[in-house]
Amino acid sequence: QVQLVESGGGLVQAGGSLRLSCAASGSSFSINYMGWHRQAPGKQRELVAGIITSGITNYADSVKGRFTISRDNAKNTVYLQMNSLKPEDTAVYYCYATVVQGKVSSGSWGQGTQVTVSS
């Protein structure tokens, strides 16, 4: 089974920056897609950014120009650089990956990391 472990969340003032990391660990697996989602209190979980193995990315409109997703395929790690943070970015951020083991492809979620942006 593949585990995703996030790190890098915390409390920051509006206009500040944070960098999230998510590392996948396990045996005999590959990852096609990695992404970040977030869930604010009382709201549904939403996609923030995603990246496939080739490096093609996609972003939610609300974060375009402020957030940058990247990955290190050799380390099975995805990063989310968040700049110009706003209070509305406050949420629990979850890492997601599409994992392939043998002939089986499945989705895995991390445990989440809290990001709080104060005004």
mmCIF file of C-alpha atoms in Angstrom:
data_model
loop_
_atom_site.group_PDB
_atom_site.id
_atom_site.type_symbol
_atom_site.label_atom_id
_atom_site.label_comp_id
_atom_site.label_asym_id
_atom_site.label_seq_id
_atom_site.Cartn_x
_atom_site.Cartn_y
_atom_site.Cartn_z
ATOM 1 C CA GLN A 1 0.000 0.000 0.000
ATOM 2 C CA VAL A 2 1.262 3.462 -0.875
ATOM 3 C CA GLN A 3 1.244 6.181 1.752
ATOM 4 C CA LEU A 4 1.241 9.926 1.136
ATOM 5 C CA VAL A 5 2.724 12.139 3.825
ATOM 6 C CA GLU A 6 2.259 15.904 3.671
ATOM 7 C CA SER A 7 4.264 18.584 5.411
ATOM 8 C CA GLY A 8 4.723 22.332 5.345
ATOM 9 C CA GLY A 9 1.416 23.703 6.531
ATOM 10 C CA GLY A 10 1.122 26.371 9.184
ATOM 11 C CA LEU A 11 0.001 29.867 10.085
ATOM 12 C CA VAL A 12 1.006 32.793 7.899
ATOM 13 C CA GLN A 13 -0.096 36.390 7.454
ATOM 14 C CA ALA A 14 -1.886 37.508 4.337
ATOM 15 C CA GLY A 15 0.596 38.166 1.564
ATOM 16 C CA GLY A 16 2.984 35.571 2.904
ATOM 17 C CA SER A 17 4.184 32.285 1.456
ATOM 18 C CA LEU A 18 4.210 28.619 2.353
ATOM 19 C CA ARG A 19 5.544 25.530 0.627
ATOM 20 C CA LEU A 20 3.779 22.215 0.976
ATOM 21 C CA SER A 21 5.412 18.868 0.283
ATOM 22 C CA CYS A 22 3.925 15.437 -0.209
ATOM 23 C CA ALA A 23 6.039 12.311 -0.425
ATOM 24 C CA ALA A 24 4.753 8.924 -1.524
ATOM 25 C CA SER A 25 6.231 5.770 -0.050
ATOM 26 C CA GLY A 26 5.641 2.095 -0.532
ATOM 27 C CA SER A 27 6.850 -0.732 -2.707
ATOM 28 C CA SER A 28 6.665 -1.456 -6.418
ATOM 29 C CA PHE A 29 4.573 1.474 -7.544
ATOM 30 C CA SER A 30 4.523 4.321 -9.999
ATOM 31 C CA ILE A 31 2.558 7.543 -9.954
ATOM 32 C CA ASN A 32 0.817 9.099 -12.922
ATOM 33 C CA TYR A 33 -0.886 12.099 -11.438
ATOM 34 C CA MET A 34 -0.289 14.082 -8.278
ATOM 35 C CA GLY A 35 -2.322 16.964 -7.038
ATOM 36 C CA TRP A 36 -3.388 19.156 -4.180
ATOM 37 C CA HIS A 37 -6.944 19.648 -3.016
ATOM 38 C CA ARG A 38 -8.248 21.729 -0.154
ATOM 39 C CA GLN A 39 -11.270 21.814 2.081
ATOM 40 C CA ALA A 40 -12.342 24.828 4.065
ATOM 41 C CA PRO A 41 -14.810 24.542 6.963
ATOM 42 C CA GLY A 42 -18.323 24.052 5.680
ATOM 43 C CA LYS A 43 -17.198 23.729 2.082
ATOM 44 C CA GLN A 44 -16.605 20.885 -0.313
ATOM 45 C CA ARG A 45 -13.143 19.658 -1.113
ATOM 46 C CA GLU A 46 -11.854 21.350 -4.244
ATOM 47 C CA LEU A 47 -8.963 20.880 -6.624
ATOM 48 C CA VAL A 48 -6.162 23.409 -6.198
ATOM 49 C CA ALA A 49 -3.553 22.163 -8.658
ATOM 50 C CA GLY A 50 -2.451 18.985 -10.396
ATOM 51 C CA ILE A 51 0.533 17.724 -12.336
ATOM 52 C CA ILE A 52 1.168 14.651 -14.458
ATOM 53 C CA THR A 53 4.428 12.814 -14.979
ATOM 54 C CA SER A 54 5.345 14.852 -18.068
ATOM 55 C CA GLY A 55 5.048 18.055 -16.063
ATOM 56 C CA ILE A 56 1.806 19.365 -17.519
ATOM 57 C CA THR A 57 -0.081 21.253 -14.838
ATOM 58 C CA ASN A 58 -3.542 22.592 -14.154
ATOM 59 C CA TYR A 59 -4.738 25.098 -11.574
ATOM 60 C CA ALA A 60 -7.939 26.344 -10.059
ATOM 61 C CA ASP A 61 -8.710 29.843 -11.290
ATOM 62 C CA SER A 62 -8.560 31.153 -7.740
ATOM 63 C CA VAL A 63 -4.863 30.279 -7.378
ATOM 64 C CA LYS A 64 -3.500 30.911 -10.860
ATOM 65 C CA GLY A 65 -0.516 33.213 -10.762
ATOM 66 C CA ARG A 66 -0.030 32.710 -7.019
ATOM 67 C CA PHE A 67 0.505 28.961 -6.563
ATOM 68 C CA THR A 68 2.986 26.724 -8.369
ATOM 69 C CA ILE A 69 2.874 22.944 -8.365
ATOM 70 C CA SER A 70 5.968 20.893 -9.145
ATOM 71 C CA ARG A 71 7.149 17.341 -8.678
ATOM 72 C CA ASP A 72 10.295 15.306 -8.340
ATOM 73 C CA ASN A 73 9.545 12.025 -10.063
ATOM 74 C CA ALA A 74 12.663 10.355 -8.715
ATOM 75 C CA LYS A 75 11.535 11.090 -5.166
ATOM 76 C CA ASN A 76 7.813 10.565 -5.800
ATOM 77 C CA THR A 77 7.261 13.947 -4.225
ATOM 78 C CA VAL A 78 4.986 16.814 -5.177
ATOM 79 C CA TYR A 79 5.307 20.383 -3.981
ATOM 80 C CA LEU A 80 2.960 23.341 -3.810
ATOM 81 C CA GLN A 81 4.554 26.754 -3.562
ATOM 82 C CA MET A 82 1.944 29.196 -2.330
ATOM 83 C CA ASN A 83 2.649 32.917 -2.628
ATOM 84 C CA SER A 84 0.531 36.002 -1.995
ATOM 85 C CA LEU A 85 -1.651 33.996 0.353
ATOM 86 C CA LYS A 86 -5.116 35.274 1.188
ATOM 87 C CA PRO A 87 -7.388 34.528 4.138
ATOM 88 C CA GLU A 88 -9.680 32.643 1.759
ATOM 89 C CA ASP A 89 -6.848 30.173 1.135
ATOM 90 C CA THR A 90 -7.314 28.922 4.690
ATOM 91 C CA ALA A 91 -8.158 25.227 4.534
ATOM 92 C CA VAL A 92 -6.878 21.738 5.108
ATOM 93 C CA TYR A 93 -4.749 20.850 2.106
ATOM 94 C CA TYR A 94 -4.722 17.254 0.934
ATOM 95 C CA CYS A 95 -2.288 15.558 -1.374
ATOM 96 C CA TYR A 96 -3.720 13.152 -3.932
ATOM 97 C CA ALA A 97 -1.983 10.689 -6.221
ATOM 98 C CA THR A 98 -3.007 8.190 -8.843
ATOM 99 C CA VAL A 99 -0.915 5.156 -8.018
ATOM 100 C CA VAL A 100 -0.202 2.196 -10.268
ATOM 101 C CA GLN A 101 0.829 -1.102 -8.719
ATOM 102 C CA GLY A 102 1.063 -3.941 -11.189
ATOM 103 C CA LYS A 103 -2.028 -3.641 -13.371
ATOM 104 C CA VAL A 104 -4.078 -1.818 -10.763
ATOM 105 C CA SER A 105 -4.518 1.950 -10.711
ATOM 106 C CA SER A 106 -6.038 3.594 -7.659
ATOM 107 C CA GLY A 107 -6.247 6.918 -5.924
ATOM 108 C CA SER A 108 -4.575 7.695 -2.624
ATOM 109 C CA TRP A 109 -5.018 10.623 -0.258
ATOM 110 C CA GLY A 110 -2.714 12.083 2.330
ATOM 111 C CA GLN A 111 -3.853 12.878 5.842
ATOM 112 C CA GLY A 112 -4.034 16.627 5.208
ATOM 113 C CA THR A 113 -2.119 19.621 6.492
ATOM 114 C CA GLN A 114 -3.675 22.792 7.874
ATOM 115 C CA VAL A 115 -2.965 26.116 6.214
ATOM 116 C CA THR A 116 -4.218 29.201 8.046
ATOM 117 C CA VAL A 117 -3.861 32.685 6.589
ATOM 118 C CA SER A 118 -4.541 35.554 8.954
ATOM 119 C CA SER A 119 -5.721 38.955 7.765
#
